[in-house]
GROMACS .gro file of C-alpha atoms in nm:
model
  248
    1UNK     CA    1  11.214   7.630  13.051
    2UNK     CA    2  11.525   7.532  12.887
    3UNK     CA    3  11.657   7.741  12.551
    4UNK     CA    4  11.596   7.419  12.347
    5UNK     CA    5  11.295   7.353  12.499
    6UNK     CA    6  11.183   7.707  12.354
    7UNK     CA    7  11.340   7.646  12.045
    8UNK     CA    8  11.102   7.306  11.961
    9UNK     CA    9  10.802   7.529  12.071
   10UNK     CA   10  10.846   7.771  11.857
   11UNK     CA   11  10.909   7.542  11.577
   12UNK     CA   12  10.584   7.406  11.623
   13UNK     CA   13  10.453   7.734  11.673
   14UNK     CA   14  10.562   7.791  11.319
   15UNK     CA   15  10.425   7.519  11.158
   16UNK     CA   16  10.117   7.599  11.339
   17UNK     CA   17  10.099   7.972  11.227
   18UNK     CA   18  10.131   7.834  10.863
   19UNK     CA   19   9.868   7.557  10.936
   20UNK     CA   20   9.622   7.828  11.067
   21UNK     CA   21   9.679   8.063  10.795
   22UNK     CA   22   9.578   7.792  10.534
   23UNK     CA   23   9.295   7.637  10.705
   24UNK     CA   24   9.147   8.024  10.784
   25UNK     CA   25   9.162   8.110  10.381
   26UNK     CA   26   8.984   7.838  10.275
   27UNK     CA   27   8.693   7.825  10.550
   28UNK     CA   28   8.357   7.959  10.374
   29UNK     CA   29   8.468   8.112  10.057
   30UNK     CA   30   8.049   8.214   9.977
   31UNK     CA   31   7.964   8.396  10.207
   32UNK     CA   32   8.260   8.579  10.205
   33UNK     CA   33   8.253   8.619   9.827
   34UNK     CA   34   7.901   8.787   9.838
   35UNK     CA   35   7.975   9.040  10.108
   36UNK     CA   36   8.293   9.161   9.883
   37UNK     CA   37   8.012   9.201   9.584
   38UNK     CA   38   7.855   9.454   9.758
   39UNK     CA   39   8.141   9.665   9.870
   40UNK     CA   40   8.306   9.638   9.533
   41UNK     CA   41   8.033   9.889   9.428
   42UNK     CA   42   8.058  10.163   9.654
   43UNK     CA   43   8.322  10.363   9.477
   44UNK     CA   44   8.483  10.360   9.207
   45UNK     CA   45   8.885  10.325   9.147
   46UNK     CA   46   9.087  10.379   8.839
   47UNK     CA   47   9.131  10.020   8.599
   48UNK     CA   48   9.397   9.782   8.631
   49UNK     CA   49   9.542   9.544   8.498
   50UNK     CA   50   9.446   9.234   8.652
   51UNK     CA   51   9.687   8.890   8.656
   52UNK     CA   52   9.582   8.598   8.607
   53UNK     CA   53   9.652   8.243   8.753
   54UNK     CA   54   9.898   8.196   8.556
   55UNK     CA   55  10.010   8.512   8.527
   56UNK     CA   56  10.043   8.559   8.892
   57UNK     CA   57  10.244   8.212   8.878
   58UNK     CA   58  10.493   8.345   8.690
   59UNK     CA   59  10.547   8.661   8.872
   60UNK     CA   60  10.690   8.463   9.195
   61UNK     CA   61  11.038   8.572   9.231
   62UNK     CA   62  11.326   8.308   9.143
   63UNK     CA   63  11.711   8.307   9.143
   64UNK     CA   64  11.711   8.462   8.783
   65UNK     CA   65  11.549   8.814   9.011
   66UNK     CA   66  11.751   8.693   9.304
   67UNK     CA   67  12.032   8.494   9.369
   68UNK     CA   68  12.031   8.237   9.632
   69UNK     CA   69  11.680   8.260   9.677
   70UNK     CA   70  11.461   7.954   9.705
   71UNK     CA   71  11.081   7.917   9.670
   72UNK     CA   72  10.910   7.586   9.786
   73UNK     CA   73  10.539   7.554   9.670
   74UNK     CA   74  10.311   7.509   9.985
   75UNK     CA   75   9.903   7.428  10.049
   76UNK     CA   76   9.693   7.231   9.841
   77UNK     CA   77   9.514   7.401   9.540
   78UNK     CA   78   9.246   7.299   9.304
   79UNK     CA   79   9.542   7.418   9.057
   80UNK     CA   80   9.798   7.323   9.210
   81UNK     CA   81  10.026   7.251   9.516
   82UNK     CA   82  10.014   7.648   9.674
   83UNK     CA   83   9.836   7.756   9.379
   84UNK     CA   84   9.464   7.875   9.410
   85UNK     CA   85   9.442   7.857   9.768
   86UNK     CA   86   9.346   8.184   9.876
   87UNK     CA   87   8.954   8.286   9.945
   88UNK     CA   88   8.741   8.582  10.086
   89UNK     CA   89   8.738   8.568  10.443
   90UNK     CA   90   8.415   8.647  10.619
   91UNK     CA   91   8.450   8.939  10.925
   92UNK     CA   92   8.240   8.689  11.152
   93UNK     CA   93   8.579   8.479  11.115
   94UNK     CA   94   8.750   8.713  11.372
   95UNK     CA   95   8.663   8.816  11.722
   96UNK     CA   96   8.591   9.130  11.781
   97UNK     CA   97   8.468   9.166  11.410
   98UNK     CA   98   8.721   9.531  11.413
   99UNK     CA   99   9.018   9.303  11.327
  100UNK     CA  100   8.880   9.145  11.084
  101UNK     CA  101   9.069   9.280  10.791
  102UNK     CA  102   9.392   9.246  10.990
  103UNK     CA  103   9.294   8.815  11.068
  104UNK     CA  104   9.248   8.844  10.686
  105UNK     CA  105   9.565   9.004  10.611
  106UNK     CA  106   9.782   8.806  10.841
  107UNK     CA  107   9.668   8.513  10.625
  108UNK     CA  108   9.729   8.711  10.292
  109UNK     CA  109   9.353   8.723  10.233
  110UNK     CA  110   9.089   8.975  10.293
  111UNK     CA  111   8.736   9.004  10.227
  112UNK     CA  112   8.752   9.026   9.853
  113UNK     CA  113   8.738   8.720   9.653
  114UNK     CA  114   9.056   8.650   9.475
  115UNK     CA  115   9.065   8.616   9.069
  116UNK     CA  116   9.431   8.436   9.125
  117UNK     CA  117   9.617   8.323   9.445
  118UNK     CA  118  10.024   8.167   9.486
  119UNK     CA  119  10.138   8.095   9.855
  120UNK     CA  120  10.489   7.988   9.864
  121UNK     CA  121  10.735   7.962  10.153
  122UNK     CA  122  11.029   8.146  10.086
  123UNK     CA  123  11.361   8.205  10.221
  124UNK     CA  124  11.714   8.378  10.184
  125UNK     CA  125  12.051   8.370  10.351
  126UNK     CA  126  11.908   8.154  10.601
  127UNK     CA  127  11.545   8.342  10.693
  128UNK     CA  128  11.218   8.255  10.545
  129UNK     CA  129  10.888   8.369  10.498
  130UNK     CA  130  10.556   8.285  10.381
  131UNK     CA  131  10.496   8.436  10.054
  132UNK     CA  132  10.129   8.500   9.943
  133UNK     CA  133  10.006   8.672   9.605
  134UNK     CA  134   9.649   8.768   9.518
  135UNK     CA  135   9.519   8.935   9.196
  136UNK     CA  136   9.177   9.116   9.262
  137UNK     CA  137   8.894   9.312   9.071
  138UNK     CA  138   9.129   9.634   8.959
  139UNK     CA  139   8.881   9.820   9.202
  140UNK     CA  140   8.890   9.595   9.530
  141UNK     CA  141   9.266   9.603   9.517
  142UNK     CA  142   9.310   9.919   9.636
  143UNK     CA  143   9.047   9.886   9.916
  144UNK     CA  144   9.250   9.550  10.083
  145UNK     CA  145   9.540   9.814  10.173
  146UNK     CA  146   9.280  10.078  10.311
  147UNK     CA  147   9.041   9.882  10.537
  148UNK     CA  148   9.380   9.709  10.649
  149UNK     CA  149   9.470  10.036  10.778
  150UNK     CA  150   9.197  10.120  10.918
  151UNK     CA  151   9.179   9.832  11.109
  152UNK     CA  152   9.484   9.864  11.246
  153UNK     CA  153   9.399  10.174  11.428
  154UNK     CA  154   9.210  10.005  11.669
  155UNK     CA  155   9.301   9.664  11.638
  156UNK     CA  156   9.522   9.508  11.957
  157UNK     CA  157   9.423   9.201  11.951
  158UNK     CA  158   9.182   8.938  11.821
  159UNK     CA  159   9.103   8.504  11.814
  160UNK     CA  160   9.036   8.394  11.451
  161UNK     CA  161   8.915   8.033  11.294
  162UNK     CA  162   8.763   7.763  11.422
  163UNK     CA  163   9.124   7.675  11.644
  164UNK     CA  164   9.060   8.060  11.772
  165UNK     CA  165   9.376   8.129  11.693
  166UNK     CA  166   9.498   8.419  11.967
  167UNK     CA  167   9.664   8.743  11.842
  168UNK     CA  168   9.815   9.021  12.079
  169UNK     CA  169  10.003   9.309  12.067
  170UNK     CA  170   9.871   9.454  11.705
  171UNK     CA  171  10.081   9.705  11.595
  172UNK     CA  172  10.099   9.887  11.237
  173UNK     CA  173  10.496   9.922  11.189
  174UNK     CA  174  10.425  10.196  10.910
  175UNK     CA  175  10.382  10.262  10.569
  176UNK     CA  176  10.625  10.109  10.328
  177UNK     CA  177  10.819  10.280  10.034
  178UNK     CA  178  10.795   9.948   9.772
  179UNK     CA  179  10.478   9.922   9.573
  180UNK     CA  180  10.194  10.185   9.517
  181UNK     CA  181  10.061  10.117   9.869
  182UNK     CA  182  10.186   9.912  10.128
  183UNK     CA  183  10.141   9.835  10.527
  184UNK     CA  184  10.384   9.636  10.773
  185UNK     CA  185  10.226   9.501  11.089
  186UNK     CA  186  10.384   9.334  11.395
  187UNK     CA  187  10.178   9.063  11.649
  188UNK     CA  188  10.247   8.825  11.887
  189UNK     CA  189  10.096   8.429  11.852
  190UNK     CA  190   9.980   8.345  12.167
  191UNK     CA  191  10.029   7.946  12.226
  192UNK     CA  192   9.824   7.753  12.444
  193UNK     CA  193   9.697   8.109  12.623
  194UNK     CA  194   9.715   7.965  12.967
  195UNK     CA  195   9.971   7.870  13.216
  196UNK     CA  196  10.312   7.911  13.062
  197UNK     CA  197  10.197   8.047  12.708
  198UNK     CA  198  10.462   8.059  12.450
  199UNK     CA  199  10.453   8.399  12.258
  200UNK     CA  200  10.613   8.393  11.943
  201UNK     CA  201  10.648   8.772  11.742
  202UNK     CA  202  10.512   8.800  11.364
  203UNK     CA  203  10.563   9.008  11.118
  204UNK     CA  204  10.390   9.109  10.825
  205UNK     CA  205  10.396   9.299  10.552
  206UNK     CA  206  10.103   9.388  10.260
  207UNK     CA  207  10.192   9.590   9.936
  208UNK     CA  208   9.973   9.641   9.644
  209UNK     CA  209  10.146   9.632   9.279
  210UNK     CA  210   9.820   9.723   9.048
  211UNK     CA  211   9.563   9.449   9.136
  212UNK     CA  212   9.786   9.260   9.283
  213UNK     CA  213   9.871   9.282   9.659
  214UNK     CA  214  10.207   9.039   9.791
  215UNK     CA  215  10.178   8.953  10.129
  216UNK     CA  216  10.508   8.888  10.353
  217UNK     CA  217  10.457   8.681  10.696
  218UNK     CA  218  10.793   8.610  10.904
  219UNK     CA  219  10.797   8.409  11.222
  220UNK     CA  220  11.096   8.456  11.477
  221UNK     CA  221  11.258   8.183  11.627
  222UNK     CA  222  11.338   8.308  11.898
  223UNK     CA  223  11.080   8.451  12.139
  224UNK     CA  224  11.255   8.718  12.259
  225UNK     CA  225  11.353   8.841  11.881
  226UNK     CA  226  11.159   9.027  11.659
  227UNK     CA  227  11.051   8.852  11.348
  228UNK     CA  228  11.207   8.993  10.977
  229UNK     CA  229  11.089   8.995  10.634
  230UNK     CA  230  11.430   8.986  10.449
  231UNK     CA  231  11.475   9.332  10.292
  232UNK     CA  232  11.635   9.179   9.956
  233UNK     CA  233  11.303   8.970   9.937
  234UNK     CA  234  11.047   9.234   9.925
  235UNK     CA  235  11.276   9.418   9.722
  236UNK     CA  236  11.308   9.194   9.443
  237UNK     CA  237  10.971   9.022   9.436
  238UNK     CA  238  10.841   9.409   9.446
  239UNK     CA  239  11.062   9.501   9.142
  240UNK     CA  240  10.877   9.161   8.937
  241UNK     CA  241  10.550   9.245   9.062
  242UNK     CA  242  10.550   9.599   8.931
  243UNK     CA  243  10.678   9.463   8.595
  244UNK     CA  244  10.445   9.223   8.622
  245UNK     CA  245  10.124   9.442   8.673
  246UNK     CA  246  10.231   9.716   8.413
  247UNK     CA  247  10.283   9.525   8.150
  248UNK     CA  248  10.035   9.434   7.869
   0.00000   0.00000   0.00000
């Protein structure tokens, strides 16, 4: 297959990763809001403060945090293009049920219903990356980060949505230094898992600021090149976020 030939593939690829992650967050937001009920009283976790819509709208990073950075708004809200769009995810969403939390997280959900969502794609010095924030209950925050991490200790691989989207090559990429918690995760997309599949890497990375946990998801363009969160992103969006959910 030619090199531009890849190229368009994993172009589409893109788009398609974005389309799944959309269409995966919004698919039957009750049932997955009354299994999060239930685990949101099994222990409990110190208050926070928790954002709200609007709140967590005006926590997105912008060129005043970051020059040359530009935000597009993405998804179709209730609230707003990319606002809102964010919902519990039920585990019977992912195959095997193990990787559930990871399906979630790859989408910037989880199993916890939301009190605020943004989803913007984002980009800098000519990478991008889909941007997702989600405000919680002060105590399910904390628990998105640790069944995420659990998950990913046995978590390789997994199909999730009604497309049965195909995930391979799981791997938690460590702990990260921003935030008071924080995960990175790399995957491979499988496309069309048959003869000739295109495999295109992901990467993703969670981090919880309060009640809020920001969600990173990169897609390479290249299949034989790792996928990359910019640095300076995470960075500064971490910096507003921690203003953001200390303040008040």
């Amino acid at each position: 297959m030619s090199k531009a030939n890849v190229q368009r593939r994993v172009a589409v690829a893109a788009v398609a990763l974005m389309a799944v992650g959309l269409a995966g967050c919004a698919d039957e937001p009750g049932e997955g809001a009354a299994a999060v009920k239930g685990a949101s009283s099994q222990r409990r976790e110190p208050s926070l403060l928790v954002l709200s819509q609007d709140q967590l709208e005006q926590a997105v990073v912008d060129a005043r945090d970051l020059p040359g950075v530009w935000v597009e708004e993405i998804g179709a809200g209730s609230q707003g293009p990319g606002n809102g769009v964010i919902f519990a995810v039920p585990r019977t969403n992912t195959q095997p049920t193990a990787c559930a939390a990871v399906s979630a997280a790859v989408d910037g959900a989880s199993s916890y219903a939301p009190v605020g969502s943004v989803q913007r794609t984002i980009g800098l010095k000519g990478r991008s990356a889909i941007l997702t924030l989600v405000s919680y209950r002060s105590a399910d925050a904390p628990r998105v980060i640790d069944e995420l991490r659990t998950a990913l200790r046995s978590c390789t691989g997994y199909q999730a949505g009604p497309t049965k989207a195909t995930y391979e090559d799981v791997k938690a990429a460590g702990d990260l230094p921003q935030g008071e918690d924080g995960v990175a995760l790399r995957l491979t997309l499988v496309m069309d898992p048959h003869d000739d599949a295109l495999k295109v890497p992901v990467n993703v990375i969670v981090e919880r600021h309060g009640s809020v946990v920001a969600t990173y998801k990169a897609v390479s363009d290249d299949t034989h090149t790792p996928a990359i969160v910019p640095a300076a992103l995470v960075d500064a969006q971490s910096k507003v976020l921690d203003v953001a959910a200390h303040s008040g």
